[in-house]
Amino acid sequence: MIDEISFIIPVFNERETLPELLKSLGGVISGVPKSEIIVINDASTDGSEGLVPGTVRLINSQKQCGYGASIKKGLRKAEYSKICIIDADGTYPPEAVRTLLENYRGEDMLVGKRENLDLSPLRRPVKWIINKFAGFLTGEKIPDLNSGLRIFKKDQAMKFFSYFPDGFSFTTTITAAFLTNGMTVNYEIIPYLKRSGKSSFRPFSDTKNMILLIIRTTLYFNPLKVLLPLGAFFVLIAAVVFGVSWEMGEILDATVSVLVSVAIQIFVLAFIADVVKQNKN
């Protein structure tokens, strides 16, 4: 069982669900010797901040900063070595939190893998593609890339603090950062409730942004994982073009030279980026 933990709850217009969440959390963590709940009010307009009891630490933002920015504010203020982030939208029931607390065994991060995640027919294949792509780049299987309920070590997260984004991609970034740096990330199945209201998911732009984010994050922490396959791809294309040119009797096709040159430049860039990363470490 965890002996100390700080709960960080980013809030924006969650008047309907916040009171019940805070009440249930109070009961769940009553057995933890040292604990605190920090609510970061991201300039809510529905009076959510007025529903936070005095036993909970409240941080008010004067203007809306974003999901990730709110969590980062909470990280700065958190007193304890273990952090648990949880969404305030009522999708994570008390038993989900209890499951993580009871199954935490000292790993760098324990992620709540959402069970019965109700995705639209359009989102389901998109999520599968993104998870597989992220798994390829990080070299690890990722059952749930952006779950909003997870426990992690504060000192490990602070190593990447300056790289964490201010928006909703915080969870994706911290997952990729931990995995590409060899940290222990485990998953525990948790119940998940359907969120009320209409989804704001945009299939093309959101998928594109998520893939670019994963590439950027992996490129930052493990450039060889991205650049070496890219260079190999250009070598393969050059070989195919050379073979076709040979059959056509055009052995000195300029396209082959260009493709090989691009591949060499990518390989050189990959090793330079890796040296820079090693020096930063």
PDB file of C-alpha atoms in Angstrom:
ATOM      1  CA  MET A   1       0.000   0.000   0.000  1.00  0.00           C
ATOM      2  CA  ILE A   2       1.217   3.502  -0.761  1.00  0.00           C
ATOM      3  CA  ASP A   3       2.315   5.444   2.319  1.00  0.00           C
ATOM      4  CA  GLU A   4       2.051   8.932   0.787  1.00  0.00           C
ATOM      5  CA  ILE A   5       0.372  10.409  -2.268  1.00  0.00           C
ATOM      6  CA  SER A   6      -0.783  13.694  -3.776  1.00  0.00           C
ATOM      7  CA  PHE A   7      -3.929  13.656  -5.909  1.00  0.00           C
ATOM      8  CA  ILE A   8      -3.981  16.244  -8.685  1.00  0.00           C
ATOM      9  CA  ILE A   9      -7.358  17.046 -10.239  1.00  0.00           C
ATOM     10  CA  PRO A  10      -7.510  19.519 -13.152  1.00  0.00           C
ATOM     11  CA  VAL A  11     -10.949  21.117 -13.289  1.00  0.00           C
ATOM     12  CA  PHE A  12     -12.757  23.147 -15.909  1.00  0.00           C
ATOM     13  CA  ASN A  13     -16.524  23.499 -15.556  1.00  0.00           C
ATOM     14  CA  GLU A  14     -17.113  20.235 -13.685  1.00  0.00           C
ATOM     15  CA  ARG A  15     -19.759  21.490 -11.257  1.00  0.00           C
ATOM     16  CA  GLU A  16     -21.973  18.434 -11.753  1.00  0.00           C
ATOM     17  CA  THR A  17     -19.341  15.789 -11.033  1.00  0.00           C
ATOM     18  CA  LEU A  18     -16.653  17.399  -8.837  1.00  0.00           C
ATOM     19  CA  PRO A  19     -18.407  17.200  -5.419  1.00  0.00           C
ATOM     20  CA  GLU A  20     -19.066  13.467  -5.726  1.00  0.00           C
ATOM     21  CA  LEU A  21     -15.488  12.825  -6.885  1.00  0.00           C
ATOM     22  CA  LEU A  22     -14.002  14.699  -3.926  1.00  0.00           C
ATOM     23  CA  LYS A  23     -16.306  12.902  -1.501  1.00  0.00           C
ATOM     24  CA  SER A  24     -15.429   9.470  -2.877  1.00  0.00           C
ATOM     25  CA  LEU A  25     -11.698  10.216  -2.948  1.00  0.00           C
ATOM     26  CA  GLY A  26     -11.805  11.207   0.700  1.00  0.00           C
ATOM     27  CA  GLY A  27     -13.098   7.757   1.570  1.00  0.00           C
ATOM     28  CA  VAL A  28     -10.706   5.884  -0.695  1.00  0.00           C
ATOM     29  CA  ILE A  29      -7.531   7.518   0.624  1.00  0.00           C
ATOM     30  CA  SER A  30      -8.516   7.518   4.294  1.00  0.00           C
ATOM     31  CA  GLY A  31      -6.163   4.586   4.848  1.00  0.00           C
ATOM     32  CA  VAL A  32      -3.134   6.312   3.330  1.00  0.00           C
ATOM     33  CA  PRO A  33      -0.925   7.734   6.135  1.00  0.00           C
ATOM     34  CA  LYS A  34       0.020  10.877   4.204  1.00  0.00           C
ATOM     35  CA  SER A  35      -2.216  12.218   1.474  1.00  0.00           C
ATOM     36  CA  GLU A  36      -3.538  15.406  -0.041  1.00  0.00           C
ATOM     37  CA  ILE A  37      -5.980  16.393  -2.758  1.00  0.00           C
ATOM     38  CA  ILE A  38      -5.104  19.335  -4.985  1.00  0.00           C
ATOM     39  CA  VAL A  39      -7.754  20.833  -7.263  1.00  0.00           C
ATOM     40  CA  ILE A  40      -6.510  23.123 -10.015  1.00  0.00           C
ATOM     41  CA  ASN A  41      -9.380  25.284 -11.200  1.00  0.00           C
ATOM     42  CA  ASP A  42      -8.627  26.251 -14.795  1.00  0.00           C
ATOM     43  CA  ALA A  43     -10.714  29.450 -14.795  1.00  0.00           C
ATOM     44  CA  SER A  44     -14.056  27.644 -14.627  1.00  0.00           C
ATOM     45  CA  THR A  45     -17.119  29.728 -15.436  1.00  0.00           C
ATOM     46  CA  ASP A  46     -19.704  27.532 -13.693  1.00  0.00           C
ATOM     47  CA  GLY A  47     -18.559  28.097 -10.110  1.00  0.00           C
ATOM     48  CA  SER A  48     -16.795  24.755  -9.744  1.00  0.00           C
ATOM     49  CA  GLU A  49     -14.233  26.284  -7.386  1.00  0.00           C
ATOM     50  CA  GLY A  50     -16.955  27.177  -4.903  1.00  0.00           C
ATOM     51  CA  LEU A  51     -17.718  23.496  -4.358  1.00  0.00           C
ATOM     52  CA  VAL A  52     -14.222  22.622  -3.135  1.00  0.00           C
ATOM     53  CA  PRO A  53     -14.199  22.044   0.659  1.00  0.00           C
ATOM     54  CA  GLY A  54     -11.593  23.560   2.938  1.00  0.00           C
ATOM     55  CA  THR A  55      -9.866  20.214   3.444  1.00  0.00           C
ATOM     56  CA  VAL A  56      -8.823  20.236  -0.219  1.00  0.00           C
ATOM     57  CA  ARG A  57      -6.062  22.462  -1.575  1.00  0.00           C
ATOM     58  CA  LEU A  58      -7.445  24.762  -4.250  1.00  0.00           C
ATOM     59  CA  ILE A  59      -5.319  26.504  -6.875  1.00  0.00           C
ATOM     60  CA  ASN A  60      -7.151  29.019  -9.048  1.00  0.00           C
ATOM     61  CA  SER A  61      -5.937  30.069 -12.493  1.00  0.00           C
ATOM     62  CA  GLN A  62      -6.886  33.588 -13.534  1.00  0.00           C
ATOM     63  CA  LYS A  63      -7.163  32.529 -17.166  1.00  0.00           C
ATOM     64  CA  GLN A  64      -7.639  29.181 -18.860  1.00  0.00           C
ATOM     65  CA  CYS A  65      -4.245  27.498 -19.271  1.00  0.00           C
ATOM     66  CA  GLY A  66      -5.109  23.960 -20.361  1.00  0.00           C
ATOM     67  CA  TYR A  67      -5.219  20.426 -18.981  1.00  0.00           C
ATOM     68  CA  GLY A  68      -1.467  19.862 -19.021  1.00  0.00           C
ATOM     69  CA  ALA A  69      -0.694  23.288 -17.564  1.00  0.00           C
ATOM     70  CA  SER A  70      -3.070  22.575 -14.678  1.00  0.00           C
ATOM     71  CA  ILE A  71      -1.355  19.275 -13.898  1.00  0.00           C
ATOM     72  CA  LYS A  72       2.042  20.988 -14.008  1.00  0.00           C
ATOM     73  CA  LYS A  73       0.829  23.562 -11.490  1.00  0.00           C
ATOM     74  CA  GLY A  74      -0.244  20.712  -9.251  1.00  0.00           C
ATOM     75  CA  LEU A  75       3.107  18.964  -9.653  1.00  0.00           C
ATOM     76  CA  ARG A  76       4.921  22.069  -8.464  1.00  0.00           C
ATOM     77  CA  LYS A  77       2.760  22.306  -5.354  1.00  0.00           C
ATOM     78  CA  ALA A  78       2.516  18.599  -4.501  1.00  0.00           C
ATOM     79  CA  GLU A  79       4.128  17.657  -1.184  1.00  0.00           C
ATOM     80  CA  TYR A  80       4.455  13.904  -1.582  1.00  0.00           C
ATOM     81  CA  SER A  81       6.640  11.606  -3.659  1.00  0.00           C
ATOM     82  CA  LYS A  82       3.782   9.739  -5.376  1.00  0.00           C
ATOM     83  CA  ILE A  83       1.344  11.526  -7.668  1.00  0.00           C
ATOM     84  CA  CYS A  84      -2.068  10.409  -8.841  1.00  0.00           C
ATOM     85  CA  ILE A  85      -3.802  12.379 -11.575  1.00  0.00           C
ATOM     86  CA  ILE A  86      -7.504  11.883 -12.185  1.00  0.00           C
ATOM     87  CA  ASP A  87     -10.059  13.576 -14.411  1.00  0.00           C
ATOM     88  CA  ALA A  88     -12.955  15.366 -12.720  1.00  0.00           C
ATOM     89  CA  ASP A  89     -15.586  14.369 -15.277  1.00  0.00           C
ATOM     90  CA  GLY A  90     -16.949  11.416 -13.306  1.00  0.00           C
ATOM     91  CA  THR A  91     -15.636   8.722 -15.648  1.00  0.00           C
ATOM     92  CA  TYR A  92     -13.342   7.163 -13.022  1.00  0.00           C
ATOM     93  CA  PRO A  93     -15.344   5.628 -10.141  1.00  0.00           C
ATOM     94  CA  PRO A  94     -13.896   5.223  -6.607  1.00  0.00           C
ATOM     95  CA  GLU A  95     -13.131   1.539  -7.184  1.00  0.00           C
ATOM     96  CA  ALA A  96     -10.831   2.503 -10.075  1.00  0.00           C
ATOM     97  CA  VAL A  97      -8.724   4.632  -7.739  1.00  0.00           C
ATOM     98  CA  ARG A  98      -8.783   1.933  -5.076  1.00  0.00           C
ATOM     99  CA  THR A  99      -7.600  -0.640  -7.615  1.00  0.00           C
ATOM    100  CA  LEU A 100      -4.536   1.434  -8.499  1.00  0.00           C
ATOM    101  CA  LEU A 101      -3.688   2.159  -4.865  1.00  0.00           C
ATOM    102  CA  GLU A 102      -3.919  -1.517  -3.910  1.00  0.00           C
ATOM    103  CA  ASN A 103      -1.883  -2.737  -6.889  1.00  0.00           C
ATOM    104  CA  TYR A 104       0.900  -0.159  -6.883  1.00  0.00           C
ATOM    105  CA  ARG A 105       4.206  -1.945  -6.272  1.00  0.00           C
ATOM    106  CA  GLY A 106       6.757   0.836  -6.546  1.00  0.00           C
ATOM    107  CA  GLU A 107       6.971   1.072 -10.349  1.00  0.00           C
ATOM    108  CA  ASP A 108       7.745   4.431 -11.932  1.00  0.00           C
ATOM    109  CA  MET A 109       4.205   4.620 -13.301  1.00  0.00           C
ATOM    110  CA  LEU A 110       1.031   2.574 -12.924  1.00  0.00           C
ATOM    111  CA  VAL A 111      -1.618   3.391 -15.525  1.00  0.00           C
ATOM    112  CA  GLY A 112      -5.298   2.601 -15.237  1.00  0.00           C
ATOM    113  CA  LYS A 113      -6.215   0.646 -18.380  1.00  0.00           C
ATOM    114  CA  ARG A 114      -9.815   1.583 -19.058  1.00  0.00           C
ATOM    115  CA  GLU A 115     -12.242  -1.325 -19.324  1.00  0.00           C
ATOM    116  CA  ASN A 116     -15.416  -1.065 -21.403  1.00  0.00           C
ATOM    117  CA  LEU A 117     -14.100   2.008 -23.168  1.00  0.00           C
ATOM    118  CA  ASP A 118     -17.037   2.986 -25.369  1.00  0.00           C
ATOM    119  CA  LEU A 119     -15.521   4.264 -28.605  1.00  0.00           C
ATOM    120  CA  SER A 120     -17.351   5.218 -31.755  1.00  0.00           C
ATOM    121  CA  PRO A 121     -16.792   3.035 -34.859  1.00  0.00           C
ATOM    122  CA  LEU A 122     -14.594   5.822 -36.219  1.00  0.00           C
ATOM    123  CA  ARG A 123     -12.460   6.264 -33.096  1.00  0.00           C
ATOM    124  CA  ARG A 124     -11.839   2.567 -32.487  1.00  0.00           C
ATOM    125  CA  PRO A 125      -9.527   1.921 -35.492  1.00  0.00           C
ATOM    126  CA  VAL A 126      -7.859   5.307 -34.984  1.00  0.00           C
ATOM    127  CA  LYS A 127      -7.028   4.471 -31.363  1.00  0.00           C
ATOM    128  CA  TRP A 128      -5.704   1.049 -32.413  1.00  0.00           C
ATOM    129  CA  ILE A 129      -3.419   2.581 -35.054  1.00  0.00           C
ATOM    130  CA  ILE A 130      -2.105   5.240 -32.661  1.00  0.00           C
ATOM    131  CA  ASN A 131      -1.420   2.693 -29.905  1.00  0.00           C
ATOM    132  CA  LYS A 132       0.400   0.361 -32.317  1.00  0.00           C
ATOM    133  CA  PHE A 133       2.426   3.241 -33.745  1.00  0.00           C
ATOM    134  CA  ALA A 134       3.360   4.490 -30.284  1.00  0.00           C
ATOM    135  CA  GLY A 135       4.289   0.949 -29.284  1.00  0.00           C
ATOM    136  CA  PHE A 136       6.595   0.621 -32.290  1.00  0.00           C
ATOM    137  CA  LEU A 137       8.387   3.898 -31.566  1.00  0.00           C
ATOM    138  CA  THR A 138       8.771   3.278 -27.830  1.00  0.00           C
ATOM    139  CA  GLY A 139       9.516  -0.420 -28.168  1.00  0.00           C
ATOM    140  CA  GLU A 140       6.863  -1.321 -25.599  1.00  0.00           C
ATOM    141  CA  LYS A 141       3.290  -2.566 -25.739  1.00  0.00           C
ATOM    142  CA  ILE A 142       0.927   0.234 -24.698  1.00  0.00           C
ATOM    143  CA  PRO A 143      -2.536  -1.007 -23.659  1.00  0.00           C
ATOM    144  CA  ASP A 144      -3.835   2.512 -22.905  1.00  0.00           C
ATOM    145  CA  LEU A 145      -1.828   5.480 -24.147  1.00  0.00           C
ATOM    146  CA  ASN A 146      -3.774   8.416 -22.714  1.00  0.00           C
ATOM    147  CA  SER A 147      -5.672   7.190 -19.678  1.00  0.00           C
ATOM    148  CA  GLY A 148      -6.473  10.073 -17.337  1.00  0.00           C
ATOM    149  CA  LEU A 149      -5.978   7.995 -14.177  1.00  0.00           C
ATOM    150  CA  ARG A 150      -2.432   7.008 -13.254  1.00  0.00           C
ATOM    151  CA  ILE A 151       0.041   6.964 -10.371  1.00  0.00           C
ATOM    152  CA  PHE A 152       3.663   7.967 -10.911  1.00  0.00           C
ATOM    153  CA  LYS A 153       6.754   9.067  -9.037  1.00  0.00           C
ATOM    154  CA  LYS A 154       7.064  12.825  -8.795  1.00  0.00           C
ATOM    155  CA  ASP A 155      10.866  12.894  -9.043  1.00  0.00           C
ATOM    156  CA  GLN A 156      10.801  10.898 -12.287  1.00  0.00           C
ATOM    157  CA  ALA A 157       8.137  13.123 -13.823  1.00  0.00           C
ATOM    158  CA  MET A 158      10.015  16.292 -12.891  1.00  0.00           C
ATOM    159  CA  LYS A 159      12.935  15.169 -15.066  1.00  0.00           C
ATOM    160  CA  PHE A 160      10.753  15.880 -18.115  1.00  0.00           C
ATOM    161  CA  PHE A 161       8.802  18.803 -16.677  1.00  0.00           C
ATOM    162  CA  SER A 162       9.936  21.361 -19.247  1.00  0.00           C
ATOM    163  CA  TYR A 163       8.849  19.077 -22.070  1.00  0.00           C
ATOM    164  CA  PHE A 164       5.296  18.474 -20.867  1.00  0.00           C
ATOM    165  CA  PRO A 165       2.703  20.290 -23.020  1.00  0.00           C
ATOM    166  CA  ASP A 166      -0.038  22.528 -21.656  1.00  0.00           C
ATOM    167  CA  GLY A 167      -2.875  20.796 -23.511  1.00  0.00           C
ATOM    168  CA  PHE A 168      -4.643  17.428 -23.447  1.00  0.00           C
ATOM    169  CA  SER A 169      -1.584  15.624 -24.829  1.00  0.00           C
ATOM    170  CA  PHE A 170       0.039  15.645 -21.365  1.00  0.00           C
ATOM    171  CA  THR A 171      -0.850  11.994 -20.682  1.00  0.00           C
ATOM    172  CA  THR A 172       0.424  10.813 -24.063  1.00  0.00           C
ATOM    173  CA  THR A 173       3.672  12.724 -23.589  1.00  0.00           C
ATOM    174  CA  ILE A 174       4.404  11.455 -20.087  1.00  0.00           C
ATOM    175  CA  THR A 175       3.732   7.869 -21.213  1.00  0.00           C
ATOM    176  CA  ALA A 176       6.132   8.184 -24.155  1.00  0.00           C
ATOM    177  CA  ALA A 177       8.731   9.989 -22.026  1.00  0.00           C
ATOM    178  CA  PHE A 178       8.785   7.279 -19.366  1.00  0.00           C
ATOM    179  CA  LEU A 179       8.904   4.412 -21.868  1.00  0.00           C
ATOM    180  CA  THR A 180      11.619   5.868 -24.103  1.00  0.00           C
ATOM    181  CA  ASN A 181      13.806   6.458 -21.047  1.00  0.00           C
ATOM    182  CA  GLY A 182      13.629   2.888 -19.780  1.00  0.00           C
ATOM    183  CA  MET A 183      11.323   3.521 -16.836  1.00  0.00           C
ATOM    184  CA  THR A 184       8.936   0.907 -15.505  1.00  0.00           C
ATOM    185  CA  VAL A 185       5.359   1.430 -16.686  1.00  0.00           C
ATOM    186  CA  ASN A 186       2.707  -1.106 -15.714  1.00  0.00           C
ATOM    187  CA  TYR A 187      -1.019  -1.261 -16.394  1.00  0.00           C
ATOM    188  CA  GLU A 188      -3.968  -2.297 -14.260  1.00  0.00           C
ATOM    189  CA  ILE A 189      -7.472  -2.835 -15.607  1.00  0.00           C
ATOM    190  CA  ILE A 190      -9.970  -0.387 -14.091  1.00  0.00           C
ATOM    191  CA  PRO A 191     -13.686   0.281 -14.590  1.00  0.00           C
ATOM    192  CA  TYR A 192     -14.546   3.287 -16.722  1.00  0.00           C
ATOM    193  CA  LEU A 193     -17.845   5.125 -16.989  1.00  0.00           C
ATOM    194  CA  LYS A 194     -19.199   6.807 -20.078  1.00  0.00           C
ATOM    195  CA  ARG A 195     -18.833  10.570 -20.095  1.00  0.00           C
ATOM    196  CA  SER A 196     -21.995  12.557 -20.601  1.00  0.00           C
ATOM    197  CA  GLY A 197     -22.150  15.056 -23.449  1.00  0.00           C
ATOM    198  CA  LYS A 198     -20.953  15.072 -27.019  1.00  0.00           C
ATOM    199  CA  SER A 199     -17.409  14.105 -27.933  1.00  0.00           C
ATOM    200  CA  SER A 200     -15.196  16.812 -29.407  1.00  0.00           C
ATOM    201  CA  PHE A 201     -13.070  14.257 -31.270  1.00  0.00           C
ATOM    202  CA  ARG A 202     -11.979  15.376 -34.743  1.00  0.00           C
ATOM    203  CA  PRO A 203     -10.898  12.229 -36.602  1.00  0.00           C
ATOM    204  CA  PHE A 204      -8.417  13.701 -39.064  1.00  0.00           C
ATOM    205  CA  SER A 205      -6.851  16.647 -37.244  1.00  0.00           C
ATOM    206  CA  ASP A 206      -6.757  14.936 -33.819  1.00  0.00           C
ATOM    207  CA  THR A 207      -5.226  11.761 -35.261  1.00  0.00           C
ATOM    208  CA  LYS A 208      -2.633  13.750 -37.192  1.00  0.00           C
ATOM    209  CA  ASN A 209      -1.738  15.822 -34.119  1.00  0.00           C
ATOM    210  CA  MET A 210      -1.453  12.724 -31.935  1.00  0.00           C
ATOM    211  CA  ILE A 211       0.861  10.934 -34.381  1.00  0.00           C
ATOM    212  CA  LEU A 212       3.037  14.038 -34.760  1.00  0.00           C
ATOM    213  CA  LEU A 213       3.201  14.371 -30.980  1.00  0.00           C
ATOM    214  CA  ILE A 214       4.350  10.759 -30.591  1.00  0.00           C
ATOM    215  CA  ILE A 215       6.995  11.237 -33.296  1.00  0.00           C
ATOM    216  CA  ARG A 216       8.267  14.479 -31.719  1.00  0.00           C
ATOM    217  CA  THR A 217       8.406  12.963 -28.250  1.00  0.00           C
ATOM    218  CA  THR A 218      10.253   9.853 -29.438  1.00  0.00           C
ATOM    219  CA  LEU A 219      12.542  11.968 -31.615  1.00  0.00           C
ATOM    220  CA  TYR A 220      13.435  14.044 -28.559  1.00  0.00           C
ATOM    221  CA  PHE A 221      14.148  11.114 -26.235  1.00  0.00           C
ATOM    222  CA  ASN A 222      15.209   8.390 -28.707  1.00  0.00           C
ATOM    223  CA  PRO A 223      16.094   9.920 -32.108  1.00  0.00           C
ATOM    224  CA  LEU A 224      17.604   6.694 -33.489  1.00  0.00           C
ATOM    225  CA  LYS A 225      14.237   4.960 -33.193  1.00  0.00           C
ATOM    226  CA  VAL A 226      12.711   7.435 -35.653  1.00  0.00           C
ATOM    227  CA  LEU A 227      15.580   8.397 -37.939  1.00  0.00           C
ATOM    228  CA  LEU A 228      17.227   5.014 -38.566  1.00  0.00           C
ATOM    229  CA  PRO A 229      14.048   3.427 -40.013  1.00  0.00           C
ATOM    230  CA  LEU A 230      13.497   6.570 -42.075  1.00  0.00           C
ATOM    231  CA  GLY A 231      17.025   6.367 -43.493  1.00  0.00           C
ATOM    232  CA  ALA A 232      16.578   2.652 -44.176  1.00  0.00           C
ATOM    233  CA  PHE A 233      13.361   3.442 -46.046  1.00  0.00           C
ATOM    234  CA  PHE A 234      15.225   5.748 -48.437  1.00  0.00           C
ATOM    235  CA  VAL A 235      17.923   3.102 -48.953  1.00  0.00           C
ATOM    236  CA  LEU A 236      15.213   0.581 -49.820  1.00  0.00           C
ATOM    237  CA  ILE A 237      13.594   2.975 -52.305  1.00  0.00           C
ATOM    238  CA  ALA A 238      17.012   3.665 -53.837  1.00  0.00           C
ATOM    239  CA  ALA A 239      17.592  -0.084 -54.250  1.00  0.00           C
ATOM    240  CA  VAL A 240      14.216  -0.511 -55.956  1.00  0.00           C
ATOM    241  CA  VAL A 241      14.868   2.410 -58.312  1.00  0.00           C
ATOM    242  CA  PHE A 242      18.346   1.054 -59.063  1.00  0.00           C
ATOM    243  CA  GLY A 243      16.889  -2.356 -59.899  1.00  0.00           C
ATOM    244  CA  VAL A 244      14.317  -0.858 -62.238  1.00  0.00           C
ATOM    245  CA  SER A 245      16.964   1.353 -63.860  1.00  0.00           C
ATOM    246  CA  TRP A 246      19.250  -1.652 -64.346  1.00  0.00           C
ATOM    247  CA  GLU A 247      16.509  -3.517 -66.167  1.00  0.00           C
ATOM    248  CA  MET A 248      15.912  -0.476 -68.369  1.00  0.00           C
ATOM    249  CA  GLY A 249      19.616  -0.021 -69.086  1.00  0.00           C
ATOM    250  CA  GLU A 250      19.855   3.310 -67.226  1.00  0.00           C
ATOM    251  CA  ILE A 251      22.446   2.351 -64.633  1.00  0.00           C
ATOM    252  CA  LEU A 252      23.411   5.895 -63.605  1.00  0.00           C
ATOM    253  CA  ASP A 253      19.900   7.120 -62.842  1.00  0.00           C
ATOM    254  CA  ALA A 254      20.188  10.424 -60.937  1.00  0.00           C
ATOM    255  CA  THR A 255      17.246   9.472 -58.729  1.00  0.00           C
ATOM    256  CA  VAL A 256      19.321   6.745 -57.074  1.00  0.00           C
ATOM    257  CA  SER A 257      22.083   9.208 -56.209  1.00  0.00           C
ATOM    258  CA  VAL A 258      19.580  11.643 -54.701  1.00  0.00           C
ATOM    259  CA  LEU A 259      17.898   8.947 -52.608  1.00  0.00           C
ATOM    260  CA  VAL A 260      21.217   7.582 -51.331  1.00  0.00           C
ATOM    261  CA  SER A 261      22.367  11.114 -50.466  1.00  0.00           C
ATOM    262  CA  VAL A 262      19.169  11.737 -48.516  1.00  0.00           C
ATOM    263  CA  ALA A 263      19.602   8.426 -46.666  1.00  0.00           C
ATOM    264  CA  ILE A 264      23.201   9.281 -45.730  1.00  0.00           C
ATOM    265  CA  GLN A 265      22.151  12.703 -44.441  1.00  0.00           C
ATOM    266  CA  ILE A 266      19.404  11.146 -42.331  1.00  0.00           C
ATOM    267  CA  PHE A 267      21.832   8.595 -40.854  1.00  0.00           C
ATOM    268  CA  VAL A 268      24.332  11.348 -40.013  1.00  0.00           C
ATOM    269  CA  LEU A 269      21.565  13.452 -38.470  1.00  0.00           C
ATOM    270  CA  ALA A 270      20.425  10.448 -36.424  1.00  0.00           C
ATOM    271  CA  PHE A 271      23.830   9.917 -34.849  1.00  0.00           C
ATOM    272  CA  ILE A 272      24.345  13.642 -34.217  1.00  0.00           C
ATOM    273  CA  ALA A 273      20.946  13.817 -32.508  1.00  0.00           C
ATOM    274  CA  ASP A 274      21.816  10.770 -30.417  1.00  0.00           C
ATOM    275  CA  VAL A 275      25.118  12.317 -29.319  1.00  0.00           C
ATOM    276  CA  VAL A 276      23.307  15.527 -28.339  1.00  0.00           C
ATOM    277  CA  LYS A 277      20.779  13.507 -26.349  1.00  0.00           C
ATOM    278  CA  GLN A 278      23.527  11.576 -24.549  1.00  0.00           C
ATOM    279  CA  ASN A 279      25.283  14.832 -23.653  1.00  0.00           C
ATOM    280  CA  LYS A 280      22.029  16.241 -22.235  1.00  0.00           C
ATOM    281  CA  ASN A 281      21.630  13.138 -20.106  1.00  0.00           C
TER     282      ASN A 281
END
